[in-house]
């Protein structure tokens, strides 16, 4: 796995902006999307600390290739900040790459990239 794939979900554009700054191949969640290679998921948190419905539906069909998850959120939500990442991480037993506010900072992009690269390197050793 030399070129990781990023799958992202976004309602109001923050995760879109985060994803657009990543130097990886990426695709946005859509109702019929099927992914047949390992990927990292970036989504957001909605409701009261919930995973967006579109992300849930996508994961039901594609959880088997999921390597890790990140979530956008807003710290105003306190302990529910980026909770979507915690839910997906425990439901599918994958690591959290990071949680970030809104469209993220340069630091968030760096952190996410480092975490992805660690997993990519590990996987290419065991491939
Ligand atoms: C109705 C609503 C509920 C939200 N609930 C949460 C929440 O529980 N926790 C959190 O961290 N952020 C919450 N947020 C903030 C969003 O996760 C944040 O704005 C995110 O950047 C949206 O991503 P998007 O612009 O890509 O759709 C909520 C936002 C809205 C509009």
PDB file of N, CA and C in Angstrom, residues 23-89:
ATOM      1  N   UNK A  23      -2.238  15.462   0.595  1.00  0.00           N
ATOM      2  CA  UNK A  23      -1.589  15.021  -0.646  1.00  0.00           C
ATOM      3  C   UNK A  23      -1.770  13.525  -0.874  1.00  0.00           C
ATOM      4  N   UNK A  24      -3.018  13.100  -0.858  1.00  0.00           N
ATOM      5  CA  UNK A  24      -3.334  11.705  -1.118  1.00  0.00           C
ATOM      6  C   UNK A  24      -4.450  11.668  -2.153  1.00  0.00           C
ATOM      7  N   UNK A  25      -4.634  10.494  -2.718  1.00  0.00           N
ATOM      8  CA  UNK A  25      -5.792  10.285  -3.575  1.00  0.00           C
ATOM      9  C   UNK A  25      -7.033  10.310  -2.678  1.00  0.00           C
ATOM     10  N   UNK A  26      -8.106  10.954  -3.098  1.00  0.00           N
ATOM     11  CA  UNK A  26      -9.290  11.009  -2.228  1.00  0.00           C
ATOM     12  C   UNK A  26     -10.591  10.960  -3.008  1.00  0.00           C
ATOM     13  N   UNK A  27     -11.617  10.486  -2.324  1.00  0.00           N
ATOM     14  CA  UNK A  27     -12.963  10.396  -2.904  1.00  0.00           C
ATOM     15  C   UNK A  27     -13.974  10.735  -1.830  1.00  0.00           C
ATOM     16  N   UNK A  28     -15.055  11.380  -2.241  1.00  0.00           N
ATOM     17  CA  UNK A  28     -16.105  11.750  -1.296  1.00  0.00           C
ATOM     18  C   UNK A  28     -17.156  10.645  -1.192  1.00  0.00           C
ATOM     19  N   UNK A  29     -17.672  10.444   0.016  1.00  0.00           N
ATOM     20  CA  UNK A  29     -18.736   9.458   0.228  1.00  0.00           C
ATOM     21  C   UNK A  29     -19.937   9.807  -0.648  1.00  0.00           C
ATOM     22  N   UNK A  30     -20.463   8.790  -1.333  1.00  0.00           N
ATOM     23  CA  UNK A  30     -21.714   8.966  -2.073  1.00  0.00           C
ATOM     24  C   UNK A  30     -22.533   7.693  -1.874  1.00  0.00           C
ATOM     25  N   UNK A  31     -23.843   7.755  -2.096  1.00  0.00           N
ATOM     26  CA  UNK A  31     -24.702   6.627  -1.717  1.00  0.00           C
ATOM     27  C   UNK A  31     -24.281   5.274  -2.287  1.00  0.00           C
ATOM     28  N   UNK A  32     -23.759   5.258  -3.506  1.00  0.00           N
ATOM     29  CA  UNK A  32     -23.445   3.965  -4.120  1.00  0.00           C
ATOM     30  C   UNK A  32     -21.971   3.578  -4.023  1.00  0.00           C
ATOM     31  N   UNK A  33     -21.163   4.410  -3.374  1.00  0.00           N
ATOM     32  CA  UNK A  33     -19.709   4.193  -3.410  1.00  0.00           C
ATOM     33  C   UNK A  33     -19.291   2.858  -2.789  1.00  0.00           C
ATOM     34  N   UNK A  34     -18.515   2.092  -3.561  1.00  0.00           N
ATOM     35  CA  UNK A  34     -17.929   0.857  -3.041  1.00  0.00           C
ATOM     36  C   UNK A  34     -16.425   0.947  -3.194  1.00  0.00           C
ATOM     37  N   UNK A  35     -15.700   0.670  -2.109  1.00  0.00           N
ATOM     38  CA  UNK A  35     -14.252   0.811  -2.110  1.00  0.00           C
ATOM     39  C   UNK A  35     -13.619  -0.564  -1.941  1.00  0.00           C
ATOM     40  N   UNK A  36     -12.793  -0.927  -2.907  1.00  0.00           N
ATOM     41  CA  UNK A  36     -12.200  -2.269  -2.885  1.00  0.00           C
ATOM     42  C   UNK A  36     -10.715  -2.254  -2.566  1.00  0.00           C
ATOM     43  N   UNK A  37     -10.271  -1.220  -1.843  1.00  0.00           N
ATOM     44  CA  UNK A  37      -8.875  -1.165  -1.404  1.00  0.00           C
ATOM     45  C   UNK A  37      -8.829  -0.513  -0.023  1.00  0.00           C
ATOM     46  N   UNK A  38      -7.745  -0.694   0.729  1.00  0.00           N
ATOM     47  CA  UNK A  38      -7.671  -0.096   2.063  1.00  0.00           C
ATOM     48  C   UNK A  38      -7.771   1.439   1.999  1.00  0.00           C
ATOM     49  N   UNK A  39      -8.441   2.024   2.965  1.00  0.00           N
ATOM     50  CA  UNK A  39      -8.606   3.481   2.951  1.00  0.00           C
ATOM     51  C   UNK A  39      -8.696   4.022   4.380  1.00  0.00           C
ATOM     52  N   UNK A  40      -8.495   5.333   4.487  1.00  0.00           N
ATOM     53  CA  UNK A  40      -8.691   6.064   5.740  1.00  0.00           C
ATOM     54  C   UNK A  40      -9.934   6.938   5.563  1.00  0.00           C
ATOM     55  N   UNK A  41     -10.726   7.034   6.625  1.00  0.00           N
ATOM     56  CA  UNK A  41     -11.972   7.792   6.564  1.00  0.00           C
ATOM     57  C   UNK A  41     -11.849   9.100   7.341  1.00  0.00           C
ATOM     58  N   UNK A  42     -12.278  10.195   6.721  1.00  0.00           N
ATOM     59  CA  UNK A  42     -12.390  11.473   7.426  1.00  0.00           C
ATOM     60  C   UNK A  42     -13.845  11.892   7.364  1.00  0.00           C
ATOM     61  N   UNK A  43     -14.456  12.095   8.531  1.00  0.00           N
ATOM     62  CA  UNK A  43     -15.853  12.487   8.558  1.00  0.00           C
ATOM     63  C   UNK A  43     -16.061  13.619   9.579  1.00  0.00           C
ATOM     64  N   UNK A  44     -17.286  13.882   9.946  1.00  0.00           N
ATOM     65  CA  UNK A  44     -17.575  14.941  10.918  1.00  0.00           C
ATOM     66  C   UNK A  44     -18.534  14.385  11.974  1.00  0.00           C
ATOM     67  N   UNK A  45     -18.843  15.184  12.966  1.00  0.00           N
ATOM     68  CA  UNK A  45     -19.745  14.745  14.038  1.00  0.00           C
ATOM     69  C   UNK A  45     -21.011  15.588  13.977  1.00  0.00           C
ATOM     70  N   UNK A  46     -22.138  14.924  14.094  1.00  0.00           N
ATOM     71  CA  UNK A  46     -23.412  15.636  13.974  1.00  0.00           C
ATOM     72  C   UNK A  46     -24.336  15.288  15.138  1.00  0.00           C
ATOM     73  N   UNK A  47     -25.538  15.837  15.124  1.00  0.00           N
ATOM     74  CA  UNK A  47     -26.517  15.562  16.189  1.00  0.00           C
ATOM     75  C   UNK A  47     -25.902  15.849  17.545  1.00  0.00           C
ATOM     76  N   UNK A  48     -26.126  14.971  18.507  1.00  0.00           N
ATOM     77  CA  UNK A  48     -25.441  15.062  19.792  1.00  0.00           C
ATOM     78  C   UNK A  48     -24.360  13.987  19.836  1.00  0.00           C
ATOM     79  N   UNK A  49     -23.229  14.290  19.213  1.00  0.00           N
ATOM     80  CA  UNK A  49     -22.118  13.329  19.197  1.00  0.00           C
ATOM     81  C   UNK A  49     -22.387  12.107  18.349  1.00  0.00           C
ATOM     82  N   UNK A  50     -22.999  12.313  17.187  1.00  0.00           N
ATOM     83  CA  UNK A  50     -23.351  11.170  16.331  1.00  0.00           C
ATOM     84  C   UNK A  50     -22.558  11.106  15.029  1.00  0.00           C
ATOM     85  N   UNK A  51     -22.506   9.878  14.491  1.00  0.00           N
ATOM     86  CA  UNK A  51     -21.902   9.649  13.176  1.00  0.00           C
ATOM     87  C   UNK A  51     -22.944  10.035  12.121  1.00  0.00           C
ATOM     88  N   UNK A  52     -22.573  10.827  11.105  1.00  0.00           N
ATOM     89  CA  UNK A  52     -23.548  11.180  10.069  1.00  0.00           C
ATOM     90  C   UNK A  52     -24.140   9.925   9.416  1.00  0.00           C
ATOM     91  N   UNK A  53     -25.421   9.997   9.076  1.00  0.00           N
ATOM     92  CA  UNK A  53     -26.113   8.860   8.454  1.00  0.00           C
ATOM     93  C   UNK A  53     -25.387   8.386   7.190  1.00  0.00           C
ATOM     94  N   UNK A  54     -24.968   9.335   6.364  1.00  0.00           N
ATOM     95  CA  UNK A  54     -24.291   8.975   5.106  1.00  0.00           C
ATOM     96  C   UNK A  54     -23.010   8.189   5.379  1.00  0.00           C
ATOM     97  N   UNK A  55     -22.300   8.533   6.452  1.00  0.00           N
ATOM     98  CA  UNK A  55     -21.080   7.805   6.824  1.00  0.00           C
ATOM     99  C   UNK A  55     -21.439   6.409   7.322  1.00  0.00           C
ATOM    100  N   UNK A  56     -22.496   6.317   8.116  1.00  0.00           N
ATOM    101  CA  UNK A  56     -22.924   5.004   8.638  1.00  0.00           C
ATOM    102  C   UNK A  56     -23.275   4.052   7.498  1.00  0.00           C
ATOM    103  N   UNK A  57     -24.046   4.571   6.534  1.00  0.00           N
ATOM    104  CA  UNK A  57     -24.479   3.742   5.403  1.00  0.00           C
ATOM    105  C   UNK A  57     -23.260   3.294   4.593  1.00  0.00           C
ATOM    106  N   UNK A  58     -22.335   4.235   4.374  1.00  0.00           N
ATOM    107  CA  UNK A  58     -21.107   3.908   3.647  1.00  0.00           C
ATOM    108  C   UNK A  58     -20.328   2.802   4.370  1.00  0.00           C
ATOM    109  N   UNK A  59     -20.200   2.935   5.699  1.00  0.00           N
ATOM    110  CA  UNK A  59     -19.405   1.957   6.464  1.00  0.00           C
ATOM    111  C   UNK A  59     -20.043   0.573   6.487  1.00  0.00           C
ATOM    112  N   UNK A  60     -21.368   0.544   6.520  1.00  0.00           N
ATOM    113  CA  UNK A  60     -22.034  -0.767   6.517  1.00  0.00           C
ATOM    114  C   UNK A  60     -21.590  -1.600   5.324  1.00  0.00           C
ATOM    115  N   UNK A  61     -21.361  -0.947   4.183  1.00  0.00           N
ATOM    116  CA  UNK A  61     -20.948  -1.670   2.978  1.00  0.00           C
ATOM    117  C   UNK A  61     -19.435  -1.812   2.844  1.00  0.00           C
ATOM    118  N   UNK A  62     -18.679  -0.915   3.501  1.00  0.00           N
ATOM    119  CA  UNK A  62     -17.242  -0.824   3.212  1.00  0.00           C
ATOM    120  C   UNK A  62     -16.327  -0.909   4.428  1.00  0.00           C
ATOM    121  N   UNK A  63     -16.849  -1.366   5.567  1.00  0.00           N
ATOM    122  CA  UNK A  63     -16.034  -1.371   6.793  1.00  0.00           C
ATOM    123  C   UNK A  63     -14.802  -2.277   6.678  1.00  0.00           C
ATOM    124  N   UNK A  64     -14.877  -3.302   5.822  1.00  0.00           N
ATOM    125  CA  UNK A  64     -13.784  -4.286   5.803  1.00  0.00           C
ATOM    126  C   UNK A  64     -12.454  -3.723   5.310  1.00  0.00           C
ATOM    127  N   UNK A  65     -12.453  -2.617   4.569  1.00  0.00           N
ATOM    128  CA  UNK A  65     -11.193  -2.021   4.107  1.00  0.00           C
ATOM    129  C   UNK A  65     -10.768  -0.798   4.924  1.00  0.00           C
ATOM    130  N   UNK A  66     -11.490  -0.514   6.007  1.00  0.00           N
ATOM    131  CA  UNK A  66     -11.193   0.683   6.810  1.00  0.00           C
ATOM    132  C   UNK A  66      -9.929   0.484   7.647  1.00  0.00           C
ATOM    133  N   UNK A  67      -8.985   1.445   7.529  1.00  0.00           N
ATOM    134  CA  UNK A  67      -7.711   1.355   8.276  1.00  0.00           C
ATOM    135  C   UNK A  67      -7.655   2.301   9.462  1.00  0.00           C
ATOM    136  N   UNK A  68      -8.378   3.416   9.400  1.00  0.00           N
ATOM    137  CA  UNK A  68      -8.315   4.400  10.477  1.00  0.00           C
ATOM    138  C   UNK A  68      -9.328   5.495  10.219  1.00  0.00           C
ATOM    139  N   UNK A  69      -9.601   6.304  11.260  1.00  0.00           N
ATOM    140  CA  UNK A  69     -10.655   7.310  11.136  1.00  0.00           C
ATOM    141  C   UNK A  69     -10.232   8.639  11.771  1.00  0.00           C
ATOM    142  N   UNK A  70     -10.731   9.731  11.198  1.00  0.00           N
ATOM    143  CA  UNK A  70     -10.547  11.065  11.784  1.00  0.00           C
ATOM    144  C   UNK A  70     -11.902  11.763  11.748  1.00  0.00           C
ATOM    145  N   UNK A  71     -12.117  12.664  12.709  1.00  0.00           N
ATOM    146  CA  UNK A  71     -13.375  13.421  12.667  1.00  0.00           C
ATOM    147  C   UNK A  71     -13.163  14.903  12.899  1.00  0.00           C
ATOM    148  N   UNK A  72     -13.893  15.677  12.129  1.00  0.00           N
ATOM    149  CA  UNK A  72     -14.027  17.104  12.386  1.00  0.00           C
ATOM    150  C   UNK A  72     -15.106  17.296  13.435  1.00  0.00           C
ATOM    151  N   UNK A  73     -15.014  18.386  14.160  1.00  0.00           N
ATOM    152  CA  UNK A  73     -16.022  18.721  15.155  1.00  0.00           C
ATOM    153  C   UNK A  73     -15.805  20.153  15.601  1.00  0.00           C
ATOM    154  N   UNK A  74     -16.379  20.439  16.745  1.00  0.00           N
ATOM    155  CA  UNK A  74     -16.264  21.789  17.283  1.00  0.00           C
ATOM    156  C   UNK A  74     -16.133  21.661  18.796  1.00  0.00           C
ATOM    157  N   UNK A  75     -15.117  22.280  19.370  1.00  0.00           N
ATOM    158  CA  UNK A  75     -14.857  22.114  20.816  1.00  0.00           C
ATOM    159  C   UNK A  75     -15.967  22.693  21.687  1.00  0.00           C
ATOM    160  N   UNK A  76     -16.851  23.514  21.093  1.00  0.00           N
ATOM    161  CA  UNK A  76     -18.014  24.005  21.850  1.00  0.00           C
ATOM    162  C   UNK A  76     -18.884  22.851  22.336  1.00  0.00           C
ATOM    163  N   UNK A  77     -18.735  21.681  21.684  1.00  0.00           N
ATOM    164  CA  UNK A  77     -19.538  20.518  22.061  1.00  0.00           C
ATOM    165  C   UNK A  77     -18.946  19.748  23.236  1.00  0.00           C
ATOM    166  N   UNK A  78     -17.880  20.269  23.817  1.00  0.00           N
ATOM    167  CA  UNK A  78     -17.302  19.686  25.035  1.00  0.00           C
ATOM    168  C   UNK A  78     -16.930  18.233  24.874  1.00  0.00           C
ATOM    169  N   UNK A  79     -17.464  17.375  25.763  1.00  0.00           N
ATOM    170  CA  UNK A  79     -17.068  15.950  25.716  1.00  0.00           C
ATOM    171  C   UNK A  79     -17.585  15.244  24.468  1.00  0.00           C
ATOM    172  N   UNK A  80     -18.474  15.903  23.713  1.00  0.00           N
ATOM    173  CA  UNK A  80     -18.953  15.304  22.454  1.00  0.00           C
ATOM    174  C   UNK A  80     -18.084  15.716  21.260  1.00  0.00           C
ATOM    175  N   UNK A  81     -16.989  16.426  21.560  1.00  0.00           N
ATOM    176  CA  UNK A  81     -16.101  16.889  20.471  1.00  0.00           C
ATOM    177  C   UNK A  81     -15.573  15.704  19.645  1.00  0.00           C
ATOM    178  N   UNK A  82     -15.856  15.746  18.367  1.00  0.00           N
ATOM    179  CA  UNK A  82     -15.339  14.724  17.442  1.00  0.00           C
ATOM    180  C   UNK A  82     -15.714  13.300  17.812  1.00  0.00           C
ATOM    181  N   UNK A  83     -16.818  13.150  18.524  1.00  0.00           N
ATOM    182  CA  UNK A  83     -17.241  11.841  19.064  1.00  0.00           C
ATOM    183  C   UNK A  83     -17.429  10.774  17.974  1.00  0.00           C
ATOM    184  N   UNK A  84     -17.761  11.223  16.792  1.00  0.00           N
ATOM    185  CA  UNK A  84     -17.924  10.320  15.648  1.00  0.00           C
ATOM    186  C   UNK A  84     -16.698   9.417  15.483  1.00  0.00           C
ATOM    187  N   UNK A  85     -15.501   9.980  15.681  1.00  0.00           N
ATOM    188  CA  UNK A  85     -14.267   9.186  15.553  1.00  0.00           C
ATOM    189  C   UNK A  85     -14.207   8.104  16.629  1.00  0.00           C
ATOM    190  N   UNK A  86     -14.622   8.425  17.862  1.00  0.00           N
ATOM    191  CA  UNK A  86     -14.610   7.426  18.948  1.00  0.00           C
ATOM    192  C   UNK A  86     -15.571   6.283  18.646  1.00  0.00           C
ATOM    193  N   UNK A  87     -16.749   6.648  18.137  1.00  0.00           N
ATOM    194  CA  UNK A  87     -17.769   5.629  17.860  1.00  0.00           C
ATOM    195  C   UNK A  87     -17.283   4.675  16.770  1.00  0.00           C
ATOM    196  N   UNK A  88     -16.780   5.255  15.668  1.00  0.00           N
ATOM    197  CA  UNK A  88     -16.326   4.427  14.543  1.00  0.00           C
ATOM    198  C   UNK A  88     -15.118   3.596  14.963  1.00  0.00           C
ATOM    199  N   UNK A  89     -14.206   4.209  15.717  1.00  0.00           N
ATOM    200  CA  UNK A  89     -13.015   3.496  16.184  1.00  0.00           C
ATOM    201  C   UNK A  89     -13.391   2.271  17.007  1.00  0.00           C
TER     202      UNK A  89
END
